[in-house]
Short mmCIF file of C-alpha atoms and ligand atoms in Angstrom, two decimals:
data_model
loop_
_atom_site.label_atom_id
_atom_site.label_comp_id
_atom_site.label_asym_id
_atom_site.label_seq_id
_atom_site.Cartn_x
_atom_site.Cartn_y
_atom_site.Cartn_z
CA MET A 1 -37.17 -39.63 -36.64
CA GLN A 2 -33.52 -40.87 -37.09
CA VAL A 3 -30.44 -39.36 -38.26
CA PHE A 4 -27.95 -40.95 -40.51
CA LYS A 5 -24.50 -39.60 -41.31
CA PHE A 6 -22.39 -40.64 -44.32
CA GLY A 7 -18.78 -39.66 -44.21
CA GLY A 8 -16.45 -38.80 -46.98
CA ALA A 9 -15.41 -42.47 -47.54
CA SER A 10 -18.92 -43.55 -47.97
CA VAL A 11 -19.47 -41.26 -50.93
CA LYS A 12 -16.00 -41.27 -52.52
CA ASP A 13 -17.04 -42.59 -55.85
CA ALA A 14 -20.08 -43.60 -57.80
CA GLU A 15 -20.18 -47.13 -56.50
CA ASN A 16 -20.21 -45.88 -52.90
CA VAL A 17 -22.98 -43.36 -53.68
CA LYS A 18 -25.04 -46.19 -55.03
CA ASN A 19 -24.19 -48.12 -51.86
CA VAL A 20 -25.89 -45.22 -49.75
CA ALA A 21 -29.06 -45.90 -51.67
CA GLU A 22 -28.68 -49.56 -50.84
CA VAL A 23 -28.23 -48.77 -47.03
CA LEU A 24 -31.30 -46.58 -47.16
CA ARG A 25 -33.35 -49.40 -48.92
CA GLN A 26 -32.33 -51.80 -46.15
CA PHE A 27 -33.53 -49.47 -43.46
CA PRO A 28 -36.79 -48.08 -44.75
CA LEU A 29 -37.50 -45.60 -41.93
CA SER A 30 -40.53 -43.34 -41.74
CA LYS A 31 -38.63 -40.18 -41.19
CA LEU A 32 -34.96 -39.64 -41.72
CA CYS A 33 -32.46 -36.91 -41.76
CA VAL A 34 -29.38 -37.79 -43.83
CA VAL A 35 -26.23 -35.84 -43.19
CA VAL A 36 -23.46 -36.14 -45.72
CA SER A 37 -19.88 -35.07 -45.85
CA ALA A 38 -17.74 -33.92 -48.75
CA MET A 39 -16.81 -36.77 -51.27
CA GLY A 40 -13.57 -38.70 -50.59
CA LYS A 41 -10.63 -36.29 -50.13
CA THR A 42 -12.43 -33.20 -51.32
CA THR A 43 -12.11 -31.26 -48.20
CA ASN A 44 -8.28 -31.71 -48.30
CA ASN A 45 -8.33 -30.54 -51.92
CA LEU A 46 -10.45 -27.61 -51.24
CA GLU A 47 -7.93 -26.80 -48.39
CA ARG A 48 -5.22 -26.89 -50.92
CA LEU A 49 -7.14 -24.75 -53.25
CA THR A 50 -7.76 -22.11 -50.56
CA LYS A 51 -3.99 -22.04 -49.71
CA ALA A 52 -3.16 -21.80 -53.31
CA TYR A 53 -5.62 -18.92 -53.74
CA PHE A 54 -4.64 -17.09 -50.51
CA TYR A 55 -0.90 -17.45 -50.59
CA LYS A 56 -0.50 -17.64 -54.33
CA SER A 57 1.60 -20.65 -53.72
CA GLU A 58 0.24 -22.92 -56.40
CA ASP A 59 -2.00 -22.73 -59.34
CA ALA A 60 -5.41 -22.50 -57.91
CA GLU A 61 -7.18 -22.88 -61.28
CA ALA A 62 -5.52 -26.19 -61.81
CA ILE A 63 -6.60 -27.48 -58.31
CA LEU A 64 -10.19 -26.37 -58.95
CA GLU A 65 -10.17 -28.08 -62.28
CA GLU A 66 -9.16 -31.26 -60.53
CA ILE A 67 -11.79 -31.02 -58.05
CA LYS A 68 -14.36 -30.28 -60.85
CA THR A 69 -13.33 -33.28 -62.95
CA TYR A 70 -13.55 -35.57 -59.94
CA HIS A 71 -17.25 -34.55 -59.21
CA PHE A 72 -18.20 -34.62 -62.85
CA ASN A 73 -16.84 -38.12 -63.41
CA ILE A 74 -18.84 -39.41 -60.49
CA CYS A 75 -21.97 -37.78 -61.95
CA HIS A 76 -21.34 -39.20 -65.35
CA GLU A 77 -21.48 -42.71 -63.81
CA LEU A 78 -24.48 -41.89 -61.70
CA PHE A 79 -26.67 -39.96 -64.22
CA PRO A 80 -26.61 -41.49 -67.68
CA SER A 81 -28.46 -38.57 -69.16
CA PRO A 82 -26.28 -35.51 -69.79
CA ALA A 83 -29.49 -33.39 -69.79
CA HIS A 84 -30.04 -34.20 -65.93
CA HIS A 85 -30.30 -31.01 -63.90
CA ILE A 86 -27.43 -32.05 -61.67
CA PHE A 87 -24.89 -31.07 -64.34
CA THR A 88 -26.17 -27.43 -64.48
CA GLU A 89 -26.18 -27.28 -60.73
CA LEU A 90 -22.63 -28.43 -60.65
CA GLU A 91 -21.64 -25.99 -63.22
CA ASN A 92 -23.29 -23.22 -61.12
CA SER A 93 -21.55 -24.29 -58.00
CA PHE A 94 -18.11 -24.37 -59.67
CA VAL A 95 -18.84 -20.85 -61.21
CA GLU A 96 -19.42 -19.67 -57.58
CA ILE A 97 -16.01 -20.93 -56.54
CA HIS A 98 -14.48 -19.42 -59.62
CA TRP A 99 -15.87 -16.08 -58.67
CA ILE A 100 -14.20 -16.28 -55.36
CA ILE A 101 -10.72 -17.10 -56.59
CA GLU A 102 -10.80 -14.71 -59.51
CA ASP A 103 -10.40 -11.67 -57.13
CA ASP A 104 -7.73 -11.26 -54.54
CA PRO A 105 -8.77 -12.12 -51.03
CA THR A 106 -10.26 -9.32 -49.00
CA GLN A 107 -10.66 -10.98 -45.65
CA GLY A 108 -8.53 -13.19 -43.49
CA PHE A 109 -7.50 -16.71 -44.31
CA ASP A 110 -10.05 -18.32 -42.02
CA PHE A 111 -12.90 -16.54 -43.62
CA GLU A 112 -11.92 -17.33 -47.12
CA TYR A 113 -11.36 -20.90 -46.20
CA ASP A 114 -14.87 -21.42 -44.95
CA GLN A 115 -16.38 -19.80 -48.05
CA ILE A 116 -14.45 -22.13 -50.28
CA VAL A 117 -14.11 -25.43 -48.27
CA SER A 118 -17.73 -25.47 -47.50
CA MET A 119 -18.45 -26.05 -51.17
CA GLY A 120 -17.43 -29.76 -50.63
CA GLU A 121 -20.49 -30.59 -48.71
CA LEU A 122 -22.78 -28.38 -50.87
CA LEU A 123 -21.67 -30.43 -53.91
CA SER A 124 -21.75 -33.87 -52.32
CA THR A 125 -25.32 -33.39 -50.87
CA LYS A 126 -26.64 -32.07 -54.25
CA ILE A 127 -25.27 -35.17 -55.97
CA VAL A 128 -26.48 -37.63 -53.26
CA SER A 129 -29.87 -36.01 -53.09
CA ALA A 130 -30.42 -35.98 -56.91
CA TYR A 131 -29.15 -39.54 -57.12
CA LEU A 132 -31.57 -40.83 -54.45
CA ASN A 133 -34.50 -39.11 -56.16
CA GLU A 134 -33.30 -40.55 -59.52
CA VAL A 135 -33.60 -44.13 -58.10
CA GLY A 136 -36.97 -43.61 -56.36
CA ILE A 137 -35.71 -42.67 -52.89
CA LYS A 138 -37.64 -39.47 -52.59
CA ASN A 139 -35.98 -36.75 -50.53
CA LYS A 140 -35.48 -33.03 -50.13
CA TRP A 141 -32.27 -31.23 -50.26
CA VAL A 142 -31.86 -28.69 -47.41
CA ASP A 143 -29.28 -25.93 -46.92
CA VAL A 144 -28.09 -26.58 -43.48
CA ARG A 145 -26.77 -22.99 -43.30
CA SER A 146 -30.26 -21.82 -42.83
CA LEU A 147 -30.72 -24.16 -39.94
CA ILE A 148 -27.41 -24.25 -37.99
CA GLN A 149 -26.33 -20.80 -36.91
CA THR A 150 -22.88 -20.03 -35.51
CA ASP A 151 -20.95 -17.06 -34.48
CA ASN A 152 -18.26 -15.74 -36.81
CA THR A 153 -15.31 -17.84 -35.52
CA TYR A 154 -14.31 -19.06 -38.96
CA ARG A 155 -13.00 -22.63 -39.21
CA GLU A 156 -14.35 -23.44 -35.64
CA GLY A 157 -17.82 -21.94 -35.70
CA LYS A 158 -19.53 -21.87 -32.31
CA VAL A 159 -23.03 -23.00 -32.64
CA ASP A 160 -25.74 -20.81 -31.28
CA PHE A 161 -27.93 -23.59 -29.79
CA PRO A 162 -31.03 -21.67 -28.80
CA LEU A 163 -31.35 -20.06 -32.27
CA THR A 164 -30.39 -23.27 -34.07
CA GLU A 165 -32.99 -25.12 -32.09
CA THR A 166 -35.63 -22.49 -32.92
CA LEU A 167 -34.95 -22.68 -36.62
CA ILE A 168 -34.78 -26.51 -36.79
CA THR A 169 -37.96 -27.03 -34.83
CA LYS A 170 -39.75 -24.52 -37.01
CA ASP A 171 -38.61 -25.78 -40.39
CA VAL A 172 -37.69 -29.43 -40.20
CA PRO A 173 -40.85 -31.13 -38.83
CA PRO A 174 -43.12 -29.54 -41.54
CA LEU A 175 -40.67 -30.50 -44.24
CA LEU A 176 -40.57 -34.12 -43.04
CA LYS A 177 -44.34 -34.16 -43.22
CA SER A 178 -44.12 -33.54 -46.92
CA VAL A 179 -41.34 -35.99 -47.76
CA ASP A 180 -39.78 -38.87 -45.59
CA ILE A 181 -36.13 -38.03 -46.05
CA MET A 182 -34.14 -34.88 -46.00
CA VAL A 183 -30.54 -34.68 -47.25
CA THR A 184 -28.17 -32.12 -45.77
CA GLN A 185 -24.66 -31.06 -45.28
CA GLY A 186 -22.48 -31.92 -42.38
CA PHE A 187 -19.62 -29.73 -41.26
CA ILE A 188 -21.05 -26.26 -42.21
CA GLY A 189 -23.12 -23.56 -40.65
CA GLY A 190 -24.23 -19.94 -41.29
CA THR A 191 -23.81 -16.69 -39.54
CA SER A 192 -26.29 -13.93 -38.86
CA GLU A 193 -24.71 -11.91 -41.83
CA ASN A 194 -25.29 -14.98 -44.02
CA PHE A 195 -21.68 -16.00 -44.39
CA THR A 196 -20.68 -19.66 -44.22
CA THR A 197 -18.65 -21.09 -41.42
CA THR A 198 -17.24 -24.61 -40.81
CA LEU A 199 -17.46 -26.39 -37.58
CA GLY A 200 -13.95 -27.83 -37.41
CA ARG A 201 -12.38 -30.66 -39.52
CA GLU A 202 -14.42 -33.94 -39.31
CA GLY A 203 -17.32 -31.88 -38.05
CA SER A 204 -20.09 -33.79 -39.83
CA ASP A 205 -20.69 -36.04 -36.93
CA TYR A 206 -21.34 -33.00 -34.83
CA THR A 207 -23.82 -31.79 -37.35
CA ALA A 208 -25.74 -35.11 -37.12
CA SER A 209 -25.62 -34.86 -33.31
CA ILE A 210 -27.00 -31.19 -33.37
CA LEU A 211 -29.89 -32.12 -35.67
CA ALA A 212 -30.69 -35.19 -33.47
CA TYR A 213 -30.62 -33.05 -30.28
CA CYS A 214 -32.94 -30.36 -31.77
CA LEU A 215 -35.34 -32.92 -33.24
CA ASN A 216 -35.27 -35.25 -30.29
CA ALA A 217 -34.36 -38.08 -32.66
CA GLU A 218 -34.66 -41.71 -31.63
CA SER A 219 -31.03 -42.39 -32.70
CA VAL A 220 -28.09 -41.30 -34.68
CA THR A 221 -26.17 -43.78 -36.97
CA ILE A 222 -22.69 -42.84 -38.24
CA TRP A 223 -21.89 -45.14 -41.25
CA LYS A 224 -18.23 -45.82 -41.63
CA ASP A 225 -15.73 -48.04 -43.46
CA VAL A 226 -14.79 -49.78 -40.12
CA PRO A 227 -17.13 -52.27 -38.43
CA GLY A 228 -17.60 -49.87 -35.50
CA VAL A 229 -15.59 -48.30 -32.69
CA LEU A 230 -12.36 -50.33 -32.35
CA ASN A 231 -10.15 -50.23 -29.33
CA ALA A 232 -7.24 -48.88 -31.39
CA ASP A 233 -6.65 -47.30 -34.69
CA PRO A 234 -5.78 -50.23 -37.20
CA LYS A 235 -3.31 -47.69 -38.82
CA TRP A 236 -1.01 -48.17 -35.78
CA PHE A 237 -2.12 -51.49 -34.24
CA ALA A 238 -2.14 -54.85 -35.87
CA ARG A 239 -4.65 -56.43 -33.54
CA THR A 240 -7.67 -54.34 -33.01
CA LYS A 241 -11.10 -55.43 -31.35
CA LYS A 242 -14.42 -54.05 -32.02
CA ILE A 243 -16.24 -52.49 -29.04
CA ASP A 244 -19.85 -53.54 -28.90
CA GLU A 245 -20.97 -51.11 -26.42
CA LEU A 246 -19.61 -47.87 -24.98
CA SER A 247 -20.87 -45.46 -22.43
CA TYR A 248 -21.16 -41.77 -23.34
CA HIS A 249 -18.49 -41.20 -20.70
CA ASP A 250 -15.88 -43.52 -22.19
CA ALA A 251 -16.84 -42.21 -25.66
CA ILE A 252 -16.15 -38.66 -24.67
CA GLU A 253 -12.99 -39.51 -22.95
CA LEU A 254 -11.64 -41.56 -25.91
CA THR A 255 -12.51 -38.92 -28.46
CA TYR A 256 -11.10 -36.19 -26.25
CA TYR A 257 -7.65 -38.02 -26.06
CA GLY A 258 -7.69 -38.19 -29.77
CA ALA A 259 -9.60 -41.31 -31.00
CA THR A 260 -10.56 -40.09 -34.35
CA VAL A 261 -13.43 -42.56 -35.01
CA ILE A 262 -16.04 -39.85 -33.89
CA HIS A 263 -15.69 -36.03 -33.58
CA PRO A 264 -15.32 -35.13 -29.94
CA LYS A 265 -18.10 -32.71 -29.96
CA THR A 266 -20.61 -35.31 -31.08
CA ILE A 267 -21.28 -36.88 -27.73
CA LYS A 268 -22.52 -34.04 -25.51
CA PRO A 269 -25.73 -33.08 -27.32
CA LEU A 270 -26.57 -36.85 -27.53
CA GLN A 271 -25.79 -37.54 -23.88
CA ASN A 272 -27.89 -34.45 -22.91
CA LYS A 273 -30.97 -35.99 -24.48
CA ASN A 274 -30.14 -39.61 -23.90
CA ILE A 275 -30.09 -40.30 -27.65
CA PRO A 276 -28.10 -43.51 -28.65
CA LEU A 277 -25.38 -43.46 -31.21
CA TYR A 278 -24.68 -46.32 -33.54
CA VAL A 279 -21.38 -46.60 -35.37
CA LYS A 280 -21.74 -49.08 -38.20
CA SER A 281 -20.09 -50.24 -41.43
CA PHE A 282 -21.63 -49.08 -44.69
CA LEU A 283 -20.15 -52.25 -46.23
CA GLU A 284 -22.00 -54.51 -43.92
CA PRO A 285 -25.06 -52.47 -42.91
CA LYS A 286 -26.84 -55.34 -41.20
CA SER A 287 -23.96 -56.10 -38.74
CA GLU A 288 -24.05 -54.96 -35.21
CA GLY A 289 -21.58 -52.25 -34.97
CA THR A 290 -21.10 -50.21 -31.80
CA ILE A 291 -23.74 -48.60 -29.64
CA ILE A 292 -22.83 -45.69 -27.54
CA ARG A 293 -25.30 -44.86 -24.86
CA ASP A 294 -25.94 -44.15 -21.26
CA GLY A 295 -24.37 -46.76 -18.99
CA GLU A 296 -22.03 -47.48 -16.28
CA LYS A 297 -20.38 -50.32 -17.88
CA ARG A 298 -16.66 -49.88 -18.15
CA LEU A 299 -14.76 -51.45 -21.07
CA ASN A 300 -13.08 -54.73 -20.21
CA ILE A 301 -10.25 -54.15 -22.65
CA PRO A 302 -7.70 -51.38 -22.93
CA SER A 303 -8.19 -48.77 -25.69
CA TYR A 304 -5.25 -47.22 -27.20
CA ILE A 305 -4.84 -43.71 -28.69
CA PHE A 306 -1.71 -42.91 -30.39
CA LYS A 307 -0.61 -39.52 -31.64
CA VAL A 308 2.51 -38.86 -33.63
CA ASP A 309 4.23 -35.55 -34.41
CA GLN A 310 3.83 -34.19 -31.01
CA VAL A 311 5.75 -31.29 -29.45
CA LEU A 312 6.67 -30.86 -25.82
CA ILE A 313 7.21 -27.24 -24.70
CA SER A 314 8.71 -26.68 -21.31
CA ILE A 315 8.28 -23.18 -19.86
CA GLN A 316 10.30 -21.86 -17.00
CA PRO A 317 10.48 -18.51 -15.22
CA LYS A 318 13.71 -16.85 -16.10
CA ASP A 319 14.86 -16.15 -12.56
CA PHE A 320 14.23 -19.55 -11.01
CA SER A 321 11.04 -18.43 -9.27
CA PHE A 322 7.95 -20.62 -8.94
CA ILE A 323 5.45 -21.09 -11.61
CA ALA A 324 2.44 -19.45 -9.91
CA GLU A 325 -1.13 -18.87 -10.78
CA ASP A 326 -0.41 -15.50 -12.48
CA ASN A 327 2.23 -17.02 -14.74
CA LEU A 328 -0.13 -19.81 -15.62
CA SER A 329 -2.90 -17.47 -16.59
CA ASP A 330 -0.46 -15.61 -18.92
CA ILE A 331 0.70 -18.97 -20.40
CA PHE A 332 -2.95 -20.14 -20.96
CA GLU A 333 -3.92 -16.88 -22.60
CA LEU A 334 -0.97 -17.27 -25.12
CA PHE A 335 -2.03 -20.78 -25.92
CA SER A 336 -5.57 -19.70 -26.49
CA LYS A 337 -4.59 -16.65 -28.45
CA HIS A 338 -2.49 -18.83 -30.89
CA GLY A 339 -5.22 -21.46 -31.16
CA ILE A 340 -3.03 -24.20 -29.82
CA LYS A 341 -4.86 -27.11 -28.15
CA ILE A 342 -3.22 -28.75 -25.17
CA ASN A 343 -3.00 -32.57 -25.27
CA LEU A 344 -1.35 -32.96 -21.91
CA MET A 345 0.21 -30.67 -19.36
CA GLN A 346 2.27 -31.05 -16.14
CA LEU A 347 3.40 -28.56 -13.55
CA SER A 348 6.38 -28.78 -11.33
CA ALA A 349 7.87 -26.08 -9.04
CA ILE A 350 9.80 -24.21 -11.75
CA SER A 351 8.56 -25.70 -14.99
CA PHE A 352 5.34 -26.20 -16.78
CA SER A 353 5.34 -28.61 -19.66
CA VAL A 354 2.70 -28.90 -22.39
CA CYS A 355 2.35 -31.50 -25.03
CA CYS A 356 0.49 -30.46 -28.20
CA ASP A 357 0.26 -31.36 -31.92
CA SER A 358 3.07 -29.98 -34.21
CA ASP A 359 1.81 -26.96 -36.16
CA PRO A 360 5.20 -25.31 -36.97
CA ASP A 361 3.74 -21.85 -37.78
CA LYS A 362 1.62 -21.45 -34.78
CA ILE A 363 4.10 -22.99 -32.34
CA LYS A 364 6.92 -20.66 -33.69
CA CYS A 365 4.71 -17.64 -32.88
CA LEU A 366 3.72 -19.04 -29.50
CA VAL A 367 7.21 -19.80 -28.51
CA GLU A 368 8.48 -16.38 -29.52
CA GLU A 369 5.83 -14.65 -27.33
CA LEU A 370 6.53 -16.98 -24.46
CA GLN A 371 10.28 -16.21 -24.63
CA GLN A 372 9.65 -12.59 -23.73
CA GLN A 373 8.67 -13.78 -20.28
CA PHE A 374 9.95 -17.29 -19.82
CA LYS A 375 12.80 -19.62 -20.65
CA VAL A 376 11.39 -21.93 -23.25
CA LEU A 377 12.75 -25.45 -24.17
CA TYR A 378 11.10 -27.52 -26.74
CA ASN A 379 11.30 -31.06 -28.10
CA SER A 380 9.58 -32.19 -31.36
CA GLY A 381 8.99 -35.39 -33.16
CA LEU A 382 7.42 -37.17 -30.09
CA GLU A 383 4.59 -39.64 -29.56
CA LEU A 384 1.68 -39.30 -27.28
CA MET A 385 0.29 -42.64 -26.15
CA THR A 386 -2.98 -42.63 -24.16
CA VAL A 387 -4.34 -45.93 -22.69
CA ARG A 388 -7.76 -46.03 -21.11
CA TYR A 389 -8.30 -48.98 -18.85
CA TYR A 390 -4.58 -49.79 -18.84
CA THR A 391 -2.74 -52.57 -17.10
CA GLN A 392 1.02 -52.52 -16.23
CA GLU A 393 1.56 -55.20 -18.83
CA THR A 394 0.09 -53.08 -21.62
CA ILE A 395 2.18 -50.10 -20.43
CA ASP A 396 5.35 -52.30 -20.44
CA SER A 397 4.72 -53.66 -23.90
CA LEU A 398 4.19 -50.20 -25.33
CA THR A 399 7.24 -48.58 -23.87
CA SER A 400 9.85 -51.25 -24.24
CA ASN A 401 12.01 -49.38 -26.63
CA LYS A 402 10.83 -45.88 -25.71
CA VAL A 403 12.19 -43.08 -23.59
CA ILE A 404 9.41 -41.64 -21.49
CA LEU A 405 9.55 -37.87 -21.15
CA VAL A 406 6.35 -37.22 -19.27
CA GLU A 407 3.94 -39.61 -17.72
CA GLN A 408 0.55 -39.08 -16.08
CA ARG A 409 -1.71 -41.75 -14.50
CA SER A 410 -5.18 -41.57 -13.23
CA ARG A 411 -7.36 -44.45 -11.95
CA PHE A 412 -8.33 -45.45 -15.60
CA THR A 413 -6.11 -43.56 -17.99
CA VAL A 414 -2.40 -43.31 -18.48
CA GLN A 415 -0.74 -40.81 -20.85
CA MET A 416 2.86 -40.95 -21.86
CA VAL A 417 4.81 -38.49 -23.98
CA MET A 418 7.72 -40.52 -25.49
CA LYS A 419 10.30 -40.90 -28.08
CA SER A 420 11.95 -43.94 -29.59
CA GLU A 421 15.22 -44.91 -28.08
CA ALA A 422 16.88 -44.72 -31.59
CA GLN A 423 15.81 -41.16 -31.82
CA ALA A 424 17.01 -40.44 -28.34
CA GLY A 425 20.47 -41.64 -29.47
N1 LIG B 501 -15.57 -32.88 -44.98
C1 LIG B 501 -15.16 -32.47 -43.60
C2 LIG B 501 -13.71 -32.96 -43.45
O1 LIG B 501 -13.25 -33.82 -44.08
C3 LIG B 501 -16.05 -32.78 -42.58
C4 LIG B 501 -16.23 -34.19 -42.23
O2 LIG B 501 -15.86 -35.08 -43.10
O3 LIG B 501 -16.73 -34.56 -41.26
O4 LIG B 501 -13.13 -32.53 -42.39
MG1 LIG B 502 -14.31 -36.65 -43.55
#
């Protein structure tokens, strides 16, 4: 049994959906679980739709119409017969979204978000599954919400692993006896009250990993539009190199620091069961890609993770007293309460500095609360550079025209919060 995951880019138009069928043909596997994300930029567009609906900031109907047209256009290319059942299924799904946005929201934003945004994966999997069946790749569509159970932390559902494992091991093996391939949604889960949750943006990789863990899969393959895991994001770096092999440890460190190639939660379940993870290009399915597996081997080249739009918050007691454990616990509690993830932190006698992604609304609320107890300074528009397996040369070349505000080095990793000299003035 293997698990394949196809991300948004791999199903962004009809041609790419056809390519998914090609990939499956090139790897005729006996038993396969196919996890699919929402098509192209659908999740972003559904996010826009949710905001428009919830805050009445834009015309929600118009956005929904845009999303609908996009999916129907893809289907018209994939299914020549207008009588194909997929068209009725799509209509029904869009009617469901319509029903949601017709009435005023009754619950919090995060709840409404999950009920709407999850439709992206439901739509994409219906289309992909129907298309594969159409071209002779027999498969069954499965609603993953009946398998992956989470608590009701909307937008960041916490998976109930024991229950999920029970459900998956009960339902999936018999299903895969009757058909070789199942097609299901990434990114979404269900609660005990039958509401839909999402697992956090880009969470489809994590879904693939959960399924693999519960089914003791032989391997997971993530199909991407890059040749594998690269040592830097080509968006920021001109010369990138593909990494052929990566240990679970390096993979989890790199994703933790912000490498976006795989969702950070993906590695743990796979490591726990020693299941290898392949990252390959759906454009060149036969090329090697990257394998992530158990191993001691350290990378022999530096890897770079670059994050822009960072904020550095510096927190100091108002009376020049030390930052002590009780202050720290108050501070952490506030970060947790406002859902702000810490990218880097540093403690000195009278100041505690935290670097995090800029999210102006959340940060404003956090800073206001911190200010009741502390003196708070903050600096925005910064960059966070992380280099794993750094050398002094790499650091020098990266920081030549930068002002470094905070720097942290461990044996293998250096992190620097910096701003460009021009900006520093
Ligand atoms: N469609 C979701 C997102 O774009 C999940 C995923 O792609 O992994 O965040
Ligand atoms: Mg995606």
